[in-house]
mmCIF file with all atom_site columns, C-alpha atoms in Angstrom:
data_model
loop_
_atom_site.group_PDB
_atom_site.id
_atom_site.type_symbol
_atom_site.label_atom_id
_atom_site.label_alt_id
_atom_site.label_comp_id
_atom_site.label_asym_id
_atom_site.label_entity_id
_atom_site.label_seq_id
_atom_site.pdbx_PDB_ins_code
_atom_site.Cartn_x
_atom_site.Cartn_y
_atom_site.Cartn_z
_atom_site.occupancy
_atom_site.B_iso_or_equiv
_atom_site.pdbx_formal_charge
_atom_site.auth_seq_id
_atom_site.auth_comp_id
_atom_site.auth_asym_id
_atom_site.auth_atom_id
_atom_site.pdbx_PDB_model_num
ATOM 1   C CA . UNK A 1 1   ? 6.979   4.514   7.324   1.00 0.00 ? 1357 UNK A CA 1
ATOM 2   C CA . UNK A 1 2   ? 7.829   1.152   5.877   1.00 0.00 ? 1358 UNK A CA 1
ATOM 3   C CA . UNK A 1 3   ? 5.770   -1.583  7.478   1.00 0.00 ? 1359 UNK A CA 1
ATOM 4   C CA . UNK A 1 4   ? 6.726   -4.482  5.270   1.00 0.00 ? 1360 UNK A CA 1
ATOM 5   C CA . UNK A 1 5   ? 10.288  -5.636  4.969   1.00 0.00 ? 1361 UNK A CA 1
ATOM 6   C CA . UNK A 1 6   ? 11.092  -8.176  2.334   1.00 0.00 ? 1362 UNK A CA 1
ATOM 7   C CA . UNK A 1 7   ? 13.739  -10.801 2.176   1.00 0.00 ? 1363 UNK A CA 1
ATOM 8   C CA . UNK A 1 8   ? 15.711  -11.446 0.099   1.00 0.00 ? 1364 UNK A CA 1
ATOM 9   C CA . UNK A 1 9   ? 16.159  -8.163  -1.741  1.00 0.00 ? 1365 UNK A CA 1
ATOM 10  C CA . UNK A 1 10  ? 17.175  -10.062 -4.852  1.00 0.00 ? 1366 UNK A CA 1
ATOM 11  C CA . UNK A 1 11  ? 16.762  -13.648 -5.975  1.00 0.00 ? 1367 UNK A CA 1
ATOM 12  C CA . UNK A 1 12  ? 18.092  -15.405 -9.066  1.00 0.00 ? 1368 UNK A CA 1
ATOM 13  C CA . UNK A 1 13  ? 16.939  -18.895 -9.994  1.00 0.00 ? 1369 UNK A CA 1
ATOM 14  C CA . UNK A 1 14  ? 16.682  -21.204 -12.988 1.00 0.00 ? 1370 UNK A CA 1
ATOM 15  C CA . UNK A 1 15  ? 13.469  -21.763 -14.848 1.00 0.00 ? 1371 UNK A CA 1
ATOM 16  C CA . UNK A 1 16  ? 11.506  -24.589 -13.273 1.00 0.00 ? 1372 UNK A CA 1
ATOM 17  C CA . UNK A 1 17  ? 12.762  -23.938 -9.764  1.00 0.00 ? 1373 UNK A CA 1
ATOM 18  C CA . UNK A 1 18  ? 10.606  -22.589 -6.961  1.00 0.00 ? 1374 UNK A CA 1
ATOM 19  C CA . UNK A 1 19  ? 11.013  -19.044 -5.670  1.00 0.00 ? 1375 UNK A CA 1
ATOM 20  C CA . UNK A 1 20  ? 10.241  -18.048 -2.096  1.00 0.00 ? 1376 UNK A CA 1
ATOM 21  C CA . UNK A 1 21  ? 10.008  -14.476 -0.881  1.00 0.00 ? 1377 UNK A CA 1
ATOM 22  C CA . UNK A 1 22  ? 9.394   -13.399 2.678   1.00 0.00 ? 1378 UNK A CA 1
ATOM 23  C CA . UNK A 1 23  ? 7.754   -10.350 4.182   1.00 0.00 ? 1379 UNK A CA 1
ATOM 24  C CA . UNK A 1 24  ? 7.760   -9.160  7.766   1.00 0.00 ? 1380 UNK A CA 1
ATOM 25  C CA . UNK A 1 25  ? 5.633   -6.394  9.209   1.00 0.00 ? 1381 UNK A CA 1
ATOM 26  C CA . UNK A 1 26  ? 5.332   -4.552  12.483  1.00 0.00 ? 1382 UNK A CA 1
ATOM 27  C CA . UNK A 1 27  ? 1.724   -3.874  13.435  1.00 0.00 ? 1383 UNK A CA 1
ATOM 28  C CA . UNK A 1 28  ? -1.574  -5.727  13.412  1.00 0.00 ? 1384 UNK A CA 1
ATOM 29  C CA . UNK A 1 29  ? -3.152  -6.023  10.002  1.00 0.00 ? 1385 UNK A CA 1
ATOM 30  C CA . UNK A 1 30  ? -6.513  -6.637  8.352   1.00 0.00 ? 1386 UNK A CA 1
ATOM 31  C CA . UNK A 1 31  ? -4.959  -8.239  5.322   1.00 0.00 ? 1387 UNK A CA 1
ATOM 32  C CA . UNK A 1 32  ? -1.695  -8.618  3.474   1.00 0.00 ? 1388 UNK A CA 1
ATOM 33  C CA . UNK A 1 33  ? -1.388  -8.350  -0.274  1.00 0.00 ? 1389 UNK A CA 1
ATOM 34  C CA . UNK A 1 34  ? 1.266   -9.275  -2.793  1.00 0.00 ? 1390 UNK A CA 1
ATOM 35  C CA . UNK A 1 35  ? 1.863   -7.274  -5.949  1.00 0.00 ? 1391 UNK A CA 1
ATOM 36  C CA . UNK A 1 36  ? 4.099   -7.761  -8.925  1.00 0.00 ? 1392 UNK A CA 1
ATOM 37  C CA . UNK A 1 37  ? 5.852   -5.075  -10.955 1.00 0.00 ? 1393 UNK A CA 1
ATOM 38  C CA . UNK A 1 38  ? 7.484   -5.618  -14.297 1.00 0.00 ? 1394 UNK A CA 1
ATOM 39  C CA . UNK A 1 39  ? 10.370  -3.297  -15.017 1.00 0.00 ? 1395 UNK A CA 1
ATOM 40  C CA . UNK A 1 40  ? 9.232   0.293   -15.473 1.00 0.00 ? 1396 UNK A CA 1
ATOM 41  C CA . UNK A 1 41  ? 5.553   -0.544  -15.156 1.00 0.00 ? 1397 UNK A CA 1
ATOM 42  C CA . UNK A 1 42  ? 2.776   -0.219  -12.615 1.00 0.00 ? 1398 UNK A CA 1
ATOM 43  C CA . UNK A 1 43  ? 2.001   -2.805  -9.956  1.00 0.00 ? 1399 UNK A CA 1
ATOM 44  C CA . UNK A 1 44  ? -0.383  -5.680  -10.520 1.00 0.00 ? 1400 UNK A CA 1
ATOM 45  C CA . UNK A 1 45  ? -2.254  -7.332  -7.678  1.00 0.00 ? 1401 UNK A CA 1
ATOM 46  C CA . UNK A 1 46  ? -1.471  -11.021 -7.234  1.00 0.00 ? 1402 UNK A CA 1
ATOM 47  C CA . UNK A 1 47  ? -3.161  -12.259 -4.113  1.00 0.00 ? 1403 UNK A CA 1
ATOM 48  C CA . UNK A 1 48  ? -4.706  -11.096 -0.840  1.00 0.00 ? 1404 UNK A CA 1
ATOM 49  C CA . UNK A 1 49  ? -4.693  -13.017 2.418   1.00 0.00 ? 1405 UNK A CA 1
ATOM 50  C CA . UNK A 1 50  ? -6.780  -11.922 5.368   1.00 0.00 ? 1406 UNK A CA 1
ATOM 51  C CA . UNK A 1 51  ? -5.569  -11.885 8.950   1.00 0.00 ? 1407 UNK A CA 1
ATOM 52  C CA . UNK A 1 52  ? -7.733  -14.895 9.846   1.00 0.00 ? 1408 UNK A CA 1
ATOM 53  C CA . UNK A 1 53  ? -6.325  -16.993 6.997   1.00 0.00 ? 1409 UNK A CA 1
ATOM 54  C CA . UNK A 1 54  ? -3.129  -19.005 7.160   1.00 0.00 ? 1410 UNK A CA 1
ATOM 55  C CA . UNK A 1 55  ? -2.624  -20.092 3.571   1.00 0.00 ? 1411 UNK A CA 1
ATOM 56  C CA . UNK A 1 56  ? -3.972  -19.234 0.172   1.00 0.00 ? 1412 UNK A CA 1
ATOM 57  C CA . UNK A 1 57  ? -3.358  -20.523 -3.337  1.00 0.00 ? 1413 UNK A CA 1
ATOM 58  C CA . UNK A 1 58  ? -3.787  -19.005 -6.741  1.00 0.00 ? 1414 UNK A CA 1
ATOM 59  C CA . UNK A 1 59  ? -2.436  -20.965 -9.684  1.00 0.00 ? 1415 UNK A CA 1
ATOM 60  C CA . UNK A 1 60  ? 1.315   -21.348 -9.146  1.00 0.00 ? 1416 UNK A CA 1
ATOM 61  C CA . UNK A 1 61  ? 1.249   -18.929 -6.207  1.00 0.00 ? 1417 UNK A CA 1
ATOM 62  C CA . UNK A 1 62  ? 1.052   -19.961 -2.585  1.00 0.00 ? 1418 UNK A CA 1
ATOM 63  C CA . UNK A 1 63  ? 0.919   -17.402 0.185   1.00 0.00 ? 1419 UNK A CA 1
ATOM 64  C CA . UNK A 1 64  ? 1.200   -18.106 3.884   1.00 0.00 ? 1420 UNK A CA 1
ATOM 65  C CA . UNK A 1 65  ? 0.559   -15.764 6.777   1.00 0.00 ? 1421 UNK A CA 1
ATOM 66  C CA . UNK A 1 66  ? 1.761   -16.145 10.344  1.00 0.00 ? 1422 UNK A CA 1
ATOM 67  C CA . UNK A 1 67  ? 0.249   -13.353 12.396  1.00 0.00 ? 1423 UNK A CA 1
ATOM 68  C CA . UNK A 1 68  ? 2.053   -14.480 15.562  1.00 0.00 ? 1424 UNK A CA 1
ATOM 69  C CA . UNK A 1 69  ? 5.375   -13.872 13.809  1.00 0.00 ? 1425 UNK A CA 1
ATOM 70  C CA . UNK A 1 70  ? 4.041   -10.989 11.754  1.00 0.00 ? 1426 UNK A CA 1
ATOM 71  C CA . UNK A 1 71  ? 5.351   -12.560 8.596   1.00 0.00 ? 1427 UNK A CA 1
ATOM 72  C CA . UNK A 1 72  ? 4.203   -13.826 5.228   1.00 0.00 ? 1428 UNK A CA 1
ATOM 73  C CA . UNK A 1 73  ? 5.777   -15.751 2.417   1.00 0.00 ? 1429 UNK A CA 1
ATOM 74  C CA . UNK A 1 74  ? 5.075   -15.945 -1.289  1.00 0.00 ? 1430 UNK A CA 1
ATOM 75  C CA . UNK A 1 75  ? 6.009   -19.133 -3.097  1.00 0.00 ? 1431 UNK A CA 1
ATOM 76  C CA . UNK A 1 76  ? 6.065   -19.278 -6.878  1.00 0.00 ? 1432 UNK A CA 1
ATOM 77  C CA . UNK A 1 77  ? 6.275   -22.848 -8.068  1.00 0.00 ? 1433 UNK A CA 1
ATOM 78  C CA . UNK A 1 78  ? 7.770   -24.042 -11.348 1.00 0.00 ? 1434 UNK A CA 1
ATOM 79  C CA . UNK A 1 79  ? 9.011   -20.574 -12.184 1.00 0.00 ? 1435 UNK A CA 1
ATOM 80  C CA . UNK A 1 80  ? 9.146   -19.256 -15.728 1.00 0.00 ? 1436 UNK A CA 1
ATOM 81  C CA . UNK A 1 81  ? 11.282  -16.588 -17.352 1.00 0.00 ? 1437 UNK A CA 1
ATOM 82  C CA . UNK A 1 82  ? 8.117   -14.470 -17.547 1.00 0.00 ? 1438 UNK A CA 1
ATOM 83  C CA . UNK A 1 83  ? 7.990   -14.411 -13.724 1.00 0.00 ? 1439 UNK A CA 1
ATOM 84  C CA . UNK A 1 84  ? 11.023  -12.124 -13.750 1.00 0.00 ? 1440 UNK A CA 1
ATOM 85  C CA . UNK A 1 85  ? 9.806   -9.005  -11.936 1.00 0.00 ? 1441 UNK A CA 1
ATOM 86  C CA . UNK A 1 86  ? 9.816   -7.246  -8.590  1.00 0.00 ? 1442 UNK A CA 1
ATOM 87  C CA . UNK A 1 87  ? 7.431   -8.514  -5.940  1.00 0.00 ? 1443 UNK A CA 1
ATOM 88  C CA . UNK A 1 88  ? 6.039   -6.357  -3.145  1.00 0.00 ? 1444 UNK A CA 1
ATOM 89  C CA . UNK A 1 89  ? 4.088   -7.160  -0.043  1.00 0.00 ? 1445 UNK A CA 1
ATOM 90  C CA . UNK A 1 90  ? 1.658   -4.560  1.242   1.00 0.00 ? 1446 UNK A CA 1
ATOM 91  C CA . UNK A 1 91  ? -0.209  -4.447  4.508   1.00 0.00 ? 1447 UNK A CA 1
ATOM 92  C CA . UNK A 1 92  ? -3.652  -3.014  5.133   1.00 0.00 ? 1448 UNK A CA 1
ATOM 93  C CA . UNK A 1 93  ? -3.787  -2.073  8.776   1.00 0.00 ? 1449 UNK A CA 1
ATOM 94  C CA . UNK A 1 94  ? -6.928  -0.049  9.241   1.00 0.00 ? 1450 UNK A CA 1
ATOM 95  C CA . UNK A 1 95  ? -10.089 1.273   7.691   1.00 0.00 ? 1451 UNK A CA 1
ATOM 96  C CA . UNK A 1 96  ? -8.407  3.986   5.700   1.00 0.00 ? 1452 UNK A CA 1
ATOM 97  C CA . UNK A 1 97  ? -7.764  1.918   2.596   1.00 0.00 ? 1453 UNK A CA 1
ATOM 98  C CA . UNK A 1 98  ? -4.096  2.783   2.761   1.00 0.00 ? 1454 UNK A CA 1
ATOM 99  C CA . UNK A 1 99  ? -1.514  0.148   2.028   1.00 0.00 ? 1455 UNK A CA 1
ATOM 100 C CA . UNK A 1 100 ? 2.019   0.180   3.336   1.00 0.00 ? 1456 UNK A CA 1
ATOM 101 C CA . UNK A 1 101 ? 4.480   -1.397  0.934   1.00 0.00 ? 1457 UNK A CA 1
ATOM 102 C CA . UNK A 1 102 ? 7.716   -3.186  1.530   1.00 0.00 ? 1458 UNK A CA 1
ATOM 103 C CA . UNK A 1 103 ? 10.814  -2.445  -0.499  1.00 0.00 ? 1459 UNK A CA 1
ATOM 104 C CA . UNK A 1 104 ? 10.325  -5.457  -2.721  1.00 0.00 ? 1460 UNK A CA 1
ATOM 105 C CA . UNK A 1 105 ? 12.174  -8.548  -3.867  1.00 0.00 ? 1461 UNK A CA 1
ATOM 106 C CA . UNK A 1 106 ? 13.640  -8.550  -7.355  1.00 0.00 ? 1462 UNK A CA 1
ATOM 107 C CA . UNK A 1 107 ? 13.295  -11.977 -8.914  1.00 0.00 ? 1463 UNK A CA 1
ATOM 108 C CA . UNK A 1 108 ? 15.253  -13.062 -11.950 1.00 0.00 ? 1464 UNK A CA 1
ATOM 109 C CA . UNK A 1 109 ? 14.328  -16.352 -13.571 1.00 0.00 ? 1465 UNK A CA 1
ATOM 110 C CA . UNK A 1 110 ? 16.944  -17.543 -16.022 1.00 0.00 ? 1466 UNK A CA 1
ATOM 111 C CA . UNK A 1 111 ? 15.758  -19.571 -19.001 1.00 0.00 ? 1467 UNK A CA 1
ATOM 112 C CA . UNK B 2 1   ? -11.262 -4.762  -16.348 1.00 0.00 ? 133  UNK B CA 1
ATOM 113 C CA . UNK B 2 2   ? -10.300 -1.812  -14.246 1.00 0.00 ? 134  UNK B CA 1
ATOM 114 C CA . UNK B 2 3   ? -8.267  0.695   -16.121 1.00 0.00 ? 135  UNK B CA 1
ATOM 115 C CA . UNK B 2 4   ? -6.139  3.357   -14.520 1.00 0.00 ? 136  UNK B CA 1
ATOM 116 C CA . UNK B 2 5   ? -4.393  5.710   -16.894 1.00 0.00 ? 137  UNK B CA 1
ATOM 117 C CA . UNK B 2 6   ? -1.753  8.335   -16.267 1.00 0.00 ? 138  UNK B CA 1
ATOM 118 C CA . UNK B 2 7   ? -1.307  11.320  -18.524 1.00 0.00 ? 139  UNK B CA 1
ATOM 119 C CA . UNK B 2 8   ? 2.357   10.767  -19.359 1.00 0.00 ? 140  UNK B CA 1
ATOM 120 C CA . UNK B 2 9   ? 4.788   7.855   -19.238 1.00 0.00 ? 141  UNK B CA 1
ATOM 121 C CA . UNK B 2 10  ? 7.844   10.095  -19.270 1.00 0.00 ? 142  UNK B CA 1
ATOM 122 C CA . UNK B 2 11  ? 8.163   13.750  -18.362 1.00 0.00 ? 143  UNK B CA 1
ATOM 123 C CA . UNK B 2 12  ? 11.129  16.108  -18.257 1.00 0.00 ? 144  UNK B CA 1
ATOM 124 C CA . UNK B 2 13  ? 10.753  19.400  -16.408 1.00 0.00 ? 145  UNK B CA 1
ATOM 125 C CA . UNK B 2 14  ? 12.995  22.203  -15.195 1.00 0.00 ? 146  UNK B CA 1
ATOM 126 C CA . UNK B 2 15  ? 13.555  23.156  -11.583 1.00 0.00 ? 147  UNK B CA 1
ATOM 127 C CA . UNK B 2 16  ? 10.914  25.622  -10.435 1.00 0.00 ? 148  UNK B CA 1
ATOM 128 C CA . UNK B 2 17  ? 8.292   24.599  -12.991 1.00 0.00 ? 149  UNK B CA 1
ATOM 129 C CA . UNK B 2 18  ? 4.767   23.730  -11.928 1.00 0.00 ? 150  UNK B CA 1
ATOM 130 C CA . UNK B 2 19  ? 4.046   20.138  -12.852 1.00 0.00 ? 151  UNK B CA 1
ATOM 131 C CA . UNK B 2 20  ? 0.695   18.417  -13.192 1.00 0.00 ? 152  UNK B CA 1
ATOM 132 C CA . UNK B 2 21  ? 0.374   14.640  -13.175 1.00 0.00 ? 153  UNK B CA 1
ATOM 133 C CA . UNK B 2 22  ? -3.064  13.363  -14.087 1.00 0.00 ? 154  UNK B CA 1
ATOM 134 C CA . UNK B 2 23  ? -4.646  10.041  -13.208 1.00 0.00 ? 155  UNK B CA 1
ATOM 135 C CA . UNK B 2 24  ? -7.973  8.747   -14.470 1.00 0.00 ? 156  UNK B CA 1
ATOM 136 C CA . UNK B 2 25  ? -9.799  5.565   -13.488 1.00 0.00 ? 157  UNK B CA 1
ATOM 137 C CA . UNK B 2 26  ? -12.854 4.121   -15.176 1.00 0.00 ? 158  UNK B CA 1
ATOM 138 C CA . UNK B 2 27  ? -14.381 1.958   -12.450 1.00 0.00 ? 159  UNK B CA 1
ATOM 139 C CA . UNK B 2 28  ? -16.137 4.531   -10.304 1.00 0.00 ? 160  UNK B CA 1
ATOM 140 C CA . UNK B 2 29  ? -13.720 3.892   -7.447  1.00 0.00 ? 161  UNK B CA 1
ATOM 141 C CA . UNK B 2 30  ? -14.060 6.122   -4.422  1.00 0.00 ? 162  UNK B CA 1
ATOM 142 C CA . UNK B 2 31  ? -10.455 5.930   -3.258  1.00 0.00 ? 163  UNK B CA 1
ATOM 143 C CA . UNK B 2 32  ? -7.459  7.136   -5.204  1.00 0.00 ? 164  UNK B CA 1
ATOM 144 C CA . UNK B 2 33  ? -3.787  7.305   -4.276  1.00 0.00 ? 165  UNK B CA 1
ATOM 145 C CA . UNK B 2 34  ? -0.530  8.857   -5.392  1.00 0.00 ? 166  UNK B CA 1
ATOM 146 C CA . UNK B 2 35  ? 2.776   7.135   -4.620  1.00 0.00 ? 167  UNK B CA 1
ATOM 147 C CA . UNK B 2 36  ? 6.339   7.778   -5.526  1.00 0.00 ? 168  UNK B CA 1
ATOM 148 C CA . UNK B 2 37  ? 8.773   4.964   -6.017  1.00 0.00 ? 169  UNK B CA 1
ATOM 149 C CA . UNK B 2 38  ? 12.506  5.290   -5.555  1.00 0.00 ? 170  UNK B CA 1
ATOM 150 C CA . UNK B 2 39  ? 15.217  2.613   -5.598  1.00 0.00 ? 171  UNK B CA 1
ATOM 151 C CA . UNK B 2 40  ? 15.752  1.134   -2.157  1.00 0.00 ? 172  UNK B CA 1
ATOM 152 C CA . UNK B 2 41  ? 12.776  2.982   -0.684  1.00 0.00 ? 173  UNK B CA 1
ATOM 153 C CA . UNK B 2 42  ? 9.875   1.102   -2.206  1.00 0.00 ? 174  UNK B CA 1
ATOM 154 C CA . UNK B 2 43  ? 6.540   2.868   -2.646  1.00 0.00 ? 175  UNK B CA 1
ATOM 155 C CA . UNK B 2 44  ? 5.753   5.801   -0.438  1.00 0.00 ? 176  UNK B CA 1
ATOM 156 C CA . UNK B 2 45  ? 2.315   7.350   -0.192  1.00 0.00 ? 177  UNK B CA 1
ATOM 157 C CA . UNK B 2 46  ? 2.139   11.039  -1.064  1.00 0.00 ? 178  UNK B CA 1
ATOM 158 C CA . UNK B 2 47  ? -1.582  11.785  -0.880  1.00 0.00 ? 179  UNK B CA 1
ATOM 159 C CA . UNK B 2 48  ? -4.835  9.922   -1.083  1.00 0.00 ? 180  UNK B CA 1
ATOM 160 C CA . UNK B 2 49  ? -8.470  10.777  -1.555  1.00 0.00 ? 181  UNK B CA 1
ATOM 161 C CA . UNK B 2 50  ? -11.558 9.059   -0.199  1.00 0.00 ? 182  UNK B CA 1
ATOM 162 C CA . UNK B 2 51  ? -13.956 10.780  -2.531  1.00 0.00 ? 183  UNK B CA 1
ATOM 163 C CA . UNK B 2 52  ? -14.511 13.860  -4.600  1.00 0.00 ? 184  UNK B CA 1
ATOM 164 C CA . UNK B 2 53  ? -12.994 16.989  -3.078  1.00 0.00 ? 185  UNK B CA 1
ATOM 165 C CA . UNK B 2 54  ? -11.578 14.974  -0.184  1.00 0.00 ? 186  UNK B CA 1
ATOM 166 C CA . UNK B 2 55  ? -7.871  14.521  0.368   1.00 0.00 ? 187  UNK B CA 1
ATOM 167 C CA . UNK B 2 56  ? -5.575  13.234  3.058   1.00 0.00 ? 188  UNK B CA 1
ATOM 168 C CA . UNK B 2 57  ? -1.835  13.551  3.442   1.00 0.00 ? 189  UNK B CA 1
ATOM 169 C CA . UNK B 2 58  ? 0.210   10.436  3.143   1.00 0.00 ? 190  UNK B CA 1
ATOM 170 C CA . UNK B 2 59  ? 3.708   9.853   4.437   1.00 0.00 ? 191  UNK B CA 1
ATOM 171 C CA . UNK B 2 60  ? 5.568   12.347  2.243   1.00 0.00 ? 192  UNK B CA 1
ATOM 172 C CA . UNK B 2 61  ? 3.238   15.212  1.227   1.00 0.00 ? 193  UNK B CA 1
ATOM 173 C CA . UNK B 2 62  ? 5.814   18.002  1.390   1.00 0.00 ? 194  UNK B CA 1
ATOM 174 C CA . UNK B 2 63  ? 6.243   19.764  -1.933  1.00 0.00 ? 195  UNK B CA 1
ATOM 175 C CA . UNK B 2 64  ? 3.083   18.252  -3.392  1.00 0.00 ? 196  UNK B CA 1
ATOM 176 C CA . UNK B 2 65  ? -0.609  19.068  -3.548  1.00 0.00 ? 197  UNK B CA 1
ATOM 177 C CA . UNK B 2 66  ? -3.567  17.243  -5.074  1.00 0.00 ? 198  UNK B CA 1
ATOM 178 C CA . UNK B 2 67  ? -6.910  17.940  -6.622  1.00 0.00 ? 199  UNK B CA 1
ATOM 179 C CA . UNK B 2 68  ? -9.966  15.741  -6.974  1.00 0.00 ? 200  UNK B CA 1
ATOM 180 C CA . UNK B 2 69  ? -12.774 17.677  -8.615  1.00 0.00 ? 201  UNK B CA 1
ATOM 181 C CA . UNK B 2 70  ? -14.310 14.640  -10.322 1.00 0.00 ? 202  UNK B CA 1
ATOM 182 C CA . UNK B 2 71  ? -14.561 11.111  -9.036  1.00 0.00 ? 203  UNK B CA 1
ATOM 183 C CA . UNK B 2 72  ? -12.590 9.583   -11.871 1.00 0.00 ? 204  UNK B CA 1
ATOM 184 C CA . UNK B 2 73  ? -9.687  12.027  -11.841 1.00 0.00 ? 205  UNK B CA 1
ATOM 185 C CA . UNK B 2 74  ? -6.988  12.609  -9.249  1.00 0.00 ? 206  UNK B CA 1
ATOM 186 C CA . UNK B 2 75  ? -4.256  15.131  -10.011 1.00 0.00 ? 207  UNK B CA 1
ATOM 187 C CA . UNK B 2 76  ? -0.877  15.461  -8.363  1.00 0.00 ? 208  UNK B CA 1
ATOM 188 C CA . UNK B 2 77  ? 0.689   18.908  -8.473  1.00 0.00 ? 209  UNK B CA 1
ATOM 189 C CA . UNK B 2 78  ? 4.299   19.822  -7.910  1.00 0.00 ? 210  UNK B CA 1
ATOM 190 C CA . UNK B 2 79  ? 4.051   23.529  -7.193  1.00 0.00 ? 211  UNK B CA 1
ATOM 191 C CA . UNK B 2 80  ? 7.723   24.213  -7.837  1.00 0.00 ? 212  UNK B CA 1
ATOM 192 C CA . UNK B 2 81  ? 9.562   21.151  -9.056  1.00 0.00 ? 213  UNK B CA 1
ATOM 193 C CA . UNK B 2 82  ? 12.905  20.332  -7.510  1.00 0.00 ? 214  UNK B CA 1
ATOM 194 C CA . UNK B 2 83  ? 15.556  17.807  -8.507  1.00 0.00 ? 215  UNK B CA 1
ATOM 195 C CA . UNK B 2 84  ? 14.786  15.642  -5.484  1.00 0.00 ? 216  UNK B CA 1
ATOM 196 C CA . UNK B 2 85  ? 11.333  15.079  -6.929  1.00 0.00 ? 217  UNK B CA 1
ATOM 197 C CA . UNK B 2 86  ? 12.822  13.122  -9.805  1.00 0.00 ? 218  UNK B CA 1
ATOM 198 C CA . UNK B 2 87  ? 11.113  9.788   -9.383  1.00 0.00 ? 219  UNK B CA 1
ATOM 199 C CA . UNK B 2 88  ? 8.573   7.280   -10.657 1.00 0.00 ? 220  UNK B CA 1
ATOM 200 C CA . UNK B 2 89  ? 5.039   8.367   -9.772  1.00 0.00 ? 221  UNK B CA 1
ATOM 201 C CA . UNK B 2 90  ? 2.312   5.776   -9.501  1.00 0.00 ? 222  UNK B CA 1
ATOM 202 C CA . UNK B 2 91  ? -1.406  6.355   -9.222  1.00 0.00 ? 223  UNK B CA 1
ATOM 203 C CA . UNK B 2 92  ? -3.807  3.754   -7.862  1.00 0.00 ? 224  UNK B CA 1
ATOM 204 C CA . UNK B 2 93  ? -7.502  3.399   -7.165  1.00 0.00 ? 225  UNK B CA 1
ATOM 205 C CA . UNK B 2 94  ? -9.751  1.057   -5.243  1.00 0.00 ? 226  UNK B CA 1
ATOM 206 C CA . UNK B 2 95  ? -13.339 0.754   -4.265  1.00 0.00 ? 227  UNK B CA 1
ATOM 207 C CA . UNK B 2 96  ? -14.465 1.591   -0.753  1.00 0.00 ? 228  UNK B CA 1
ATOM 208 C CA . UNK B 2 97  ? -14.802 -1.633  1.223   1.00 0.00 ? 229  UNK B CA 1
ATOM 209 C CA . UNK B 2 98  ? -14.015 -5.050  -0.217  1.00 0.00 ? 230  UNK B CA 1
ATOM 210 C CA . UNK B 2 99  ? -12.164 -6.064  -2.236  1.00 0.00 ? 231  UNK B CA 1
ATOM 211 C CA . UNK B 2 100 ? -9.257  -4.116  -0.881  1.00 0.00 ? 232  UNK B CA 1
ATOM 212 C CA . UNK B 2 101 ? -7.168  -4.490  -4.005  1.00 0.00 ? 233  UNK B CA 1
ATOM 213 C CA . UNK B 2 102 ? -5.519  -1.391  -5.415  1.00 0.00 ? 234  UNK B CA 1
ATOM 214 C CA . UNK B 2 103 ? -5.334  -1.002  -9.184  1.00 0.00 ? 235  UNK B CA 1
ATOM 215 C CA . UNK B 2 104 ? -2.314  0.822   -10.481 1.00 0.00 ? 236  UNK B CA 1
ATOM 216 C CA . UNK B 2 105 ? -1.627  2.944   -13.498 1.00 0.00 ? 237  UNK B CA 1
ATOM 217 C CA . UNK B 2 106 ? 1.499   2.395   -15.628 1.00 0.00 ? 238  UNK B CA 1
ATOM 218 C CA . UNK B 2 107 ? 3.451   5.118   -13.860 1.00 0.00 ? 239  UNK B CA 1
ATOM 219 C CA . UNK B 2 108 ? 5.017   8.423   -14.864 1.00 0.00 ? 240  UNK B CA 1
ATOM 220 C CA . UNK B 2 109 ? 8.769   8.694   -14.787 1.00 0.00 ? 241  UNK B CA 1
ATOM 221 C CA . UNK B 2 110 ? 9.558   12.319  -13.990 1.00 0.00 ? 242  UNK B CA 1
ATOM 222 C CA . UNK B 2 111 ? 12.973  13.852  -14.454 1.00 0.00 ? 243  UNK B CA 1
ATOM 223 C CA . UNK B 2 112 ? 13.528  17.316  -12.994 1.00 0.00 ? 244  UNK B CA 1
ATOM 224 C CA . UNK B 2 113 ? 16.613  19.053  -14.353 1.00 0.00 ? 245  UNK B CA 1
#
């Protein structure tokens, strides 16, 4: 079952602009993670935010989590052409180690 | 750095063939996972394993089986490949406990004719 739903499905921006992607989920979580996937490749972990955290930063990435709304957002600031990729949120809801992935947002950054 | 490798990047098989997809990780991770990825459906969990010789069904186990005889290796088996199993297959591993990050292999794109 798909827990995370991402919005928008696709996003196209100019280099230098900020990109915001949103993720909604349905059940209580332990943490929420964001991953990036370049075309035809495996996923790479970007950032993890725990259920008791509200905001986290890593370089040009900013993640927020609102557990009352069951939603998260990923902000990429000052985007670069190299940020072009698909971005997935994934929720960790229990002690099984399983992640449930959303369908992803495809980001295109035009030079 | 954690490294997760998959035996093939691209694979073409015929309907009815038995297909083996191999995944190896080098970080002594307890947990390993197999996903398939299809356009519009995201990643769906096929099987996962907590440790050697242990396996659990994921969301879409039908038509697949797995084997974990050694800690570093997790194999996905398509007993009789069908065209609807044409997909991108991704393997991942993680350590038990924190951090909860999963490390992914590069993927195997399987085409069943």
